XYZ file of C-alpha atoms in Angstrom:
411
model
C 13.565 -12.534 50.597
C 14.576 -9.171 49.232
C 12.821 -7.776 46.218
C 15.538 -6.111 44.203
C 14.821 -3.601 41.453
C 18.387 -3.131 40.270
C 18.775 -2.511 36.573
C 21.911 -4.601 36.160
C 22.027 -7.596 38.492
C 25.700 -8.078 39.271
C 26.879 -11.081 41.211
C 28.323 -10.138 44.548
C 26.102 -7.100 45.103
C 26.104 -6.328 48.819
C 22.788 -6.936 50.519
C 21.713 -5.598 53.856
C 20.234 -7.985 56.395
C 16.500 -7.775 56.903
C 15.337 -6.627 60.316
C 13.004 -9.586 60.611
C 14.617 -12.374 58.550
C 11.940 -14.905 59.505
C 9.172 -12.591 58.352
C 10.958 -11.762 55.134
C 11.700 -15.406 54.400
C 8.091 -16.391 54.985
C 6.485 -13.540 53.099
C 9.101 -12.772 50.460
C 8.290 -13.206 46.801
C 9.967 -11.997 43.653
C 8.419 -8.818 42.261
C 8.715 -8.879 38.479
C 8.613 -5.179 37.777
C 11.676 -4.672 35.660
C 14.727 -2.494 35.944
C 15.868 0.745 37.468
C 19.167 2.435 38.096
C 18.931 2.655 41.863
C 19.956 -0.394 43.826
C 16.945 -0.211 46.140
C 15.284 -3.294 47.575
C 11.714 -3.862 48.704
C 10.633 -5.789 51.786
C 7.249 -7.468 51.971
C 8.072 -8.333 55.565
C 8.816 -4.751 56.651
C 7.533 -4.729 60.227
C 7.541 -0.911 60.357
C 4.083 -1.101 58.800
C 1.111 -2.141 60.956
C -0.486 -3.458 57.762
C 2.449 -5.802 57.186
C 2.526 -6.848 60.825
C -1.129 -7.890 60.720
C -0.606 -9.869 57.501
C 2.492 -11.498 59.006
C 0.794 -12.710 62.171
C -2.132 -14.029 60.168
C 0.324 -15.817 57.895
C 2.108 -17.424 60.861
C -0.971 -19.550 61.528
C -1.195 -20.588 57.898
C 2.502 -21.469 57.829
C 2.358 -23.455 61.073
C -0.745 -25.380 59.966
C 0.844 -26.076 56.589
C 3.910 -27.530 58.299
C 1.757 -29.686 60.593
C -0.274 -30.976 57.641
C 2.866 -31.680 55.618
C 4.512 -33.596 58.480
C 1.299 -35.494 59.280
C 0.578 -36.542 55.706
C 4.231 -37.457 55.093
C 4.324 -39.574 58.252
C 1.072 -41.348 57.342
C 2.346 -42.019 53.822
C 5.730 -43.423 54.818
C 4.258 -45.369 57.758
C 1.655 -47.000 55.512
C 4.143 -47.844 52.759
C 6.583 -49.309 55.260
C 4.088 -51.315 57.349
C 2.050 -52.731 54.506
C 4.825 -53.543 52.042
C 3.849 -56.370 49.703
C 6.868 -58.491 50.591
C 5.684 -58.606 54.230
C 2.057 -59.547 53.625
C 0.646 -62.417 51.618
C -3.035 -61.650 52.247
C -4.901 -58.787 50.556
C -4.940 -55.597 52.664
C -7.899 -55.016 54.938
C -10.506 -52.574 53.651
C -11.905 -49.809 55.847
C -14.917 -48.927 53.721
C -17.795 -48.238 56.068
C -15.523 -47.090 58.901
C -17.683 -44.107 59.822
C -15.376 -42.884 62.550
C -12.375 -42.668 60.212
C -14.385 -40.995 57.465
C -15.708 -38.371 59.881
C -12.161 -37.614 61.025
C -10.898 -37.314 57.420
C -13.668 -34.823 56.634
C -13.780 -32.933 59.940
C -10.079 -32.116 60.257
C -9.780 -30.239 56.899
C -13.071 -28.442 57.566
C -11.818 -27.254 60.972
C -8.531 -26.065 59.454
C -10.255 -24.158 56.632
C -12.798 -22.699 59.063
C -10.042 -21.512 61.396
C -8.067 -19.885 58.567
C -11.268 -18.238 57.303
C -11.865 -16.687 60.723
C -8.307 -15.343 60.831
C -8.631 -13.956 57.295
C -11.943 -12.229 58.002
C -10.492 -10.785 61.224
C -7.521 -9.299 59.353
C -9.778 -7.936 56.612
C -11.996 -6.306 59.237
C -8.920 -4.610 60.721
C -7.237 -3.555 57.480
C -10.030 -2.696 55.048
C -11.849 0.114 56.892
C -10.034 3.456 56.812
C -10.326 5.643 59.924
C -12.057 8.983 59.476
C -8.964 10.832 60.719
C -6.649 9.102 58.216
C -4.603 11.293 55.881
C -6.274 11.190 52.464
C -4.331 10.867 49.227
C -5.818 10.268 45.769
C -3.750 8.090 43.433
C -4.106 8.121 39.639
C -2.292 5.571 37.489
C -1.833 6.063 33.737
C 0.446 4.638 31.082
C 3.118 4.874 32.435
C 3.211 7.245 35.411
C 1.492 8.136 38.690
C -0.094 11.287 40.078
C -0.732 11.893 43.778
C -3.304 14.445 44.906
C -4.086 15.742 48.399
C -7.862 16.349 48.255
C -8.003 18.103 51.632
C -5.348 20.680 50.659
C -6.281 23.359 48.133
C -3.458 25.394 46.640
C -3.485 29.155 47.183
C -2.961 29.416 43.425
C -6.069 27.293 42.760
C -6.703 23.604 42.440
C -5.810 20.680 44.653
C -2.149 20.164 45.552
C -0.722 17.305 43.473
C 2.696 15.808 42.760
C 3.844 13.512 39.986
C 5.482 10.134 40.686
C 6.507 10.958 44.266
C 4.050 10.454 47.130
C 4.624 12.240 50.424
C 2.942 10.717 53.486
C 3.140 11.102 57.282
C 4.480 8.397 59.585
C 2.810 6.737 62.595
C -0.742 7.127 61.369
C -2.984 5.478 58.756
C -3.030 6.934 55.263
C -6.163 6.386 53.171
C -5.281 5.909 49.510
C -8.077 6.210 46.974
C -6.814 4.790 43.707
C -8.140 4.764 40.167
C -6.804 4.495 36.614
C -7.090 6.788 33.643
C -6.714 4.057 31.005
C -5.958 0.364 31.665
C -5.663 -1.687 34.872
C -2.543 -0.924 36.902
C -1.334 -2.285 40.226
C -0.239 0.025 43.043
C 2.277 -1.622 45.369
C 4.862 -0.215 47.739
C 5.505 -3.379 49.816
C 7.190 -1.605 52.728
C 4.070 0.404 53.605
C 1.311 -2.138 52.921
C -0.478 -4.358 50.454
C -1.179 -3.906 46.779
C -4.403 -2.852 45.078
C -5.549 -2.765 41.475
C -6.084 0.632 39.881
C -9.060 0.194 37.561
C -10.645 2.674 35.143
C -13.844 4.335 36.428
C -13.487 2.540 39.792
C -12.222 4.082 43.036
C -10.763 1.781 45.685
C -9.774 3.060 49.139
C -7.554 1.256 51.627
C -4.987 2.132 54.242
C -1.187 1.990 54.344
C 1.236 3.162 57.014
C 4.783 3.128 58.314
C 6.463 4.086 61.562
C 9.826 4.775 59.936
C 10.652 7.967 57.975
C 12.420 7.431 54.678
C 12.065 6.969 50.926
C 10.460 3.714 49.786
C 10.214 2.114 46.362
C 6.852 1.575 44.683
C 6.013 -0.304 41.478
C 3.172 -1.125 39.152
C 2.397 -4.785 39.845
C -0.102 -5.315 37.005
C 1.096 -5.889 33.442
C -0.171 -2.755 31.708
C 1.772 -2.278 28.497
C 5.170 -1.677 26.958
C 6.629 0.236 29.915
C 4.983 -1.625 32.766
C 8.497 -2.351 34.073
C 9.254 1.379 33.954
C 6.150 2.527 35.863
C 7.604 3.205 39.276
C 7.288 5.821 41.985
C 8.740 6.833 45.332
C 6.986 7.081 48.680
C 8.665 9.585 51.005
C 7.448 9.163 54.603
C 8.035 12.148 56.901
C 7.406 12.654 60.577
C 4.214 14.621 61.240
C 5.903 17.983 61.784
C 7.900 17.806 58.547
C 4.910 16.471 56.642
C 2.718 19.378 57.795
C 5.439 21.887 56.896
C 5.939 20.351 53.448
C 2.229 20.304 52.675
C 1.890 23.909 53.864
C 4.714 24.925 51.498
C 3.030 23.056 48.648
C -0.223 24.861 49.428
C 1.440 28.287 49.318
C 3.656 27.479 46.337
C 3.576 29.507 43.150
C 6.043 28.807 40.377
C 8.807 31.443 40.432
C 8.726 34.113 37.766
C 11.903 33.804 35.654
C 14.216 36.788 35.300
C 13.800 38.484 31.899
C 16.305 37.249 29.323
C 17.376 34.265 31.422
C 17.483 30.647 30.283
C 14.557 29.983 32.618
C 12.524 32.745 30.934
C 13.210 31.319 27.480
C 12.348 27.859 28.752
C 9.133 29.171 30.305
C 8.045 30.632 26.943
C 8.728 27.351 25.156
C 7.018 25.365 27.919
C 3.869 27.471 27.677
C 3.703 28.161 23.951
C 5.852 25.625 22.162
C 7.376 26.640 18.839
C 4.789 26.720 16.098
C 7.341 27.432 13.355
C 8.895 23.982 13.826
C 5.778 22.128 14.989
C 6.962 21.795 18.594
C 3.872 21.592 20.813
C 3.702 23.247 24.228
C 4.404 21.276 27.397
C 1.597 23.139 29.174
C -0.957 21.323 27.032
C -0.256 18.134 29.002
C 1.305 19.224 32.300
C 0.287 21.365 35.255
C 2.564 23.859 37.005
C 0.968 25.386 40.082
C 0.615 29.167 39.902
C 0.941 29.370 36.099
C -1.542 29.049 33.201
C -0.263 25.485 32.652
C -3.090 23.202 33.732
C -2.719 20.081 31.597
C -3.810 16.732 33.052
C -2.606 14.346 30.338
C 0.797 14.083 32.012
C 2.211 14.196 35.567
C 2.070 17.406 37.606
C 5.432 19.184 37.286
C 4.875 21.890 39.907
C 7.754 20.732 42.113
C 9.944 19.088 39.497
C 13.122 20.789 40.737
C 12.610 19.263 44.192
C 11.840 15.795 42.870
C 14.644 13.272 42.531
C 13.075 11.000 39.899
C 12.475 11.282 36.175
C 10.407 9.197 33.759
C 8.289 7.687 36.574
C 11.361 6.478 38.435
C 13.447 5.323 35.467
C 16.244 7.708 36.459
C 17.190 9.250 39.765
C 19.184 12.328 40.755
C 20.154 11.537 44.328
C 23.237 13.741 44.573
C 23.112 17.198 46.143
C 23.357 18.714 42.665
C 20.054 17.051 41.700
C 19.367 17.738 38.013
C 22.456 19.964 37.744
C 24.577 16.828 38.016
C 26.087 16.186 34.543
C 24.741 12.665 34.258
C 21.283 13.670 35.485
C 21.283 16.703 33.196
C 22.059 14.446 30.223
C 19.201 12.114 31.143
C 16.810 15.043 31.457
C 17.899 16.387 28.083
C 17.483 13.000 26.387
C 14.066 12.622 27.986
C 12.851 16.015 26.769
C 14.229 15.459 23.302
C 12.716 12.044 22.602
C 11.054 10.270 25.535
C 9.540 7.396 23.464
C 13.063 6.376 22.473
C 14.239 6.033 26.072
C 10.930 4.804 27.504
C 8.861 2.472 25.277
C 5.190 3.402 25.134
C 5.673 6.985 26.319
C 3.039 9.249 24.756
C 5.083 12.414 25.202
C 5.760 14.315 21.950
C 9.235 14.257 20.445
C 11.254 17.416 19.888
C 13.928 16.105 17.542
C 11.649 15.615 14.550
C 11.135 11.880 15.152
C 7.765 10.184 14.797
C 5.794 9.241 17.916
C 2.372 7.892 18.788
C -0.094 10.378 20.181
C -2.818 9.667 22.757
C -5.067 8.337 19.969
C -2.447 5.797 18.927
C -1.713 7.621 15.678
C 1.837 7.837 14.373
C 2.676 11.514 13.915
C 5.804 13.518 13.254
C 7.154 15.504 16.175
C 8.358 19.079 16.139
C 11.944 20.194 16.535
C 13.821 22.197 19.141
C 17.512 22.942 19.172
C 19.753 21.579 21.911
C 19.943 25.079 23.357
C 16.147 25.304 23.507
C 15.952 21.901 25.173
C 18.461 23.151 27.745
C 16.289 26.237 28.334
C 13.252 24.072 29.098
C 15.391 21.950 31.412
C 16.562 25.098 33.186
C 12.964 26.183 33.724
C 12.018 22.759 35.104
C 14.970 22.821 37.511
C 13.749 26.186 38.832
C 10.453 24.660 40.013
C 11.562 23.988 43.577
C 9.941 24.109 46.977
C 11.692 26.172 49.655
C 14.762 24.429 51.076
C 13.052 23.787 54.403
C 10.214 21.992 52.564
C 12.512 19.743 50.509
C 11.038 16.378 51.507
C 14.098 14.527 50.204
C 16.438 16.394 52.531
C 17.642 13.980 55.200
C 15.270 11.197 54.085
C 17.142 7.858 54.073
C 16.564 5.639 51.038
C 15.166 2.501 52.663
C 16.592 -0.700 51.206
C 19.405 1.066 49.357
C 22.360 -1.129 48.449
C 25.954 -0.236 47.869
C 25.020 2.549 45.447
C 22.503 3.913 47.937
C 20.037 4.908 45.285
C 22.501 7.297 43.686
C 23.212 7.508 40.037
């Protein structure tokens, strides 16, 4: 079964066949994680992941035994009802109380089945739970309502660990050890194509492995009801072959945000991003966001160091999949609306407003936001678009959107 995250579910939407239809049919389940613009589907039965393959083969035994039990019980039921119908027998039915042999069989068979399934389950857990020492390590932080991905073994030349907001880059054909936690409530991290789901809990770190053999961009979702925008708490996983992954991470390590040309829109946007506008009560973006190689080191919001390279906005609510990225008119409008008043377009967002509207701060208090003109909003957007990795390190370049439908993940 395909797990579709399309915002508007039209009848007649073209669906691609699943590589392993039997696996998908057996393991498929509807993922209630809300809406998004991209018509991208998720596959629990994606056999490109060794994690999924192990779960599938363990599940085959459970499915086969379930079918055998169903057929056996159904046969016994219908046979008994047919043979001992009241209209065929005048005498009371014979009792088998005290038939030790039958009672042993009725107890032993379920015990053997449960014992066998337990052995298979423990075997799979022993294979999947430990993470190899050589696994690529990624730290995952979930917060209302976004994700941050850090690479603890890669320290930026500008200082601090390399991180990226709402888009996780991972290598193919090797295990990846994810260590997940939450900064507020319980979230659920799940990208079905690359492995199982795990709860992200405050003050608790859980590590497990995921993997895939196939390069491409995969859809991830929060699978734990966590608040008003649980349905809008999504992310992308971009799997690259080892050579491209190493090159991308090296570029992230060396990255420093470009210095805007004096008098440019980017320079004006940079000033507003760093300082805000005290005369109108507009707070600085740098208070909540980090941009590698600048004084901006906020941790209350996602890392924006590579925003210009990213293709998602609002934790996956909107996507800019065209070559123009955030220069595309529709994407540019979405970015502008987001900067101006994110709580209006994403319920529960704690980002300040810049059109004078009221919003709830991190303490839950209703406060009045500052104001910026449309031109100033455009300047901030221009600065954000300038935060790009080198072209050769653009991890989206040439990455197929796995599970894309007719719209292919485009706007």
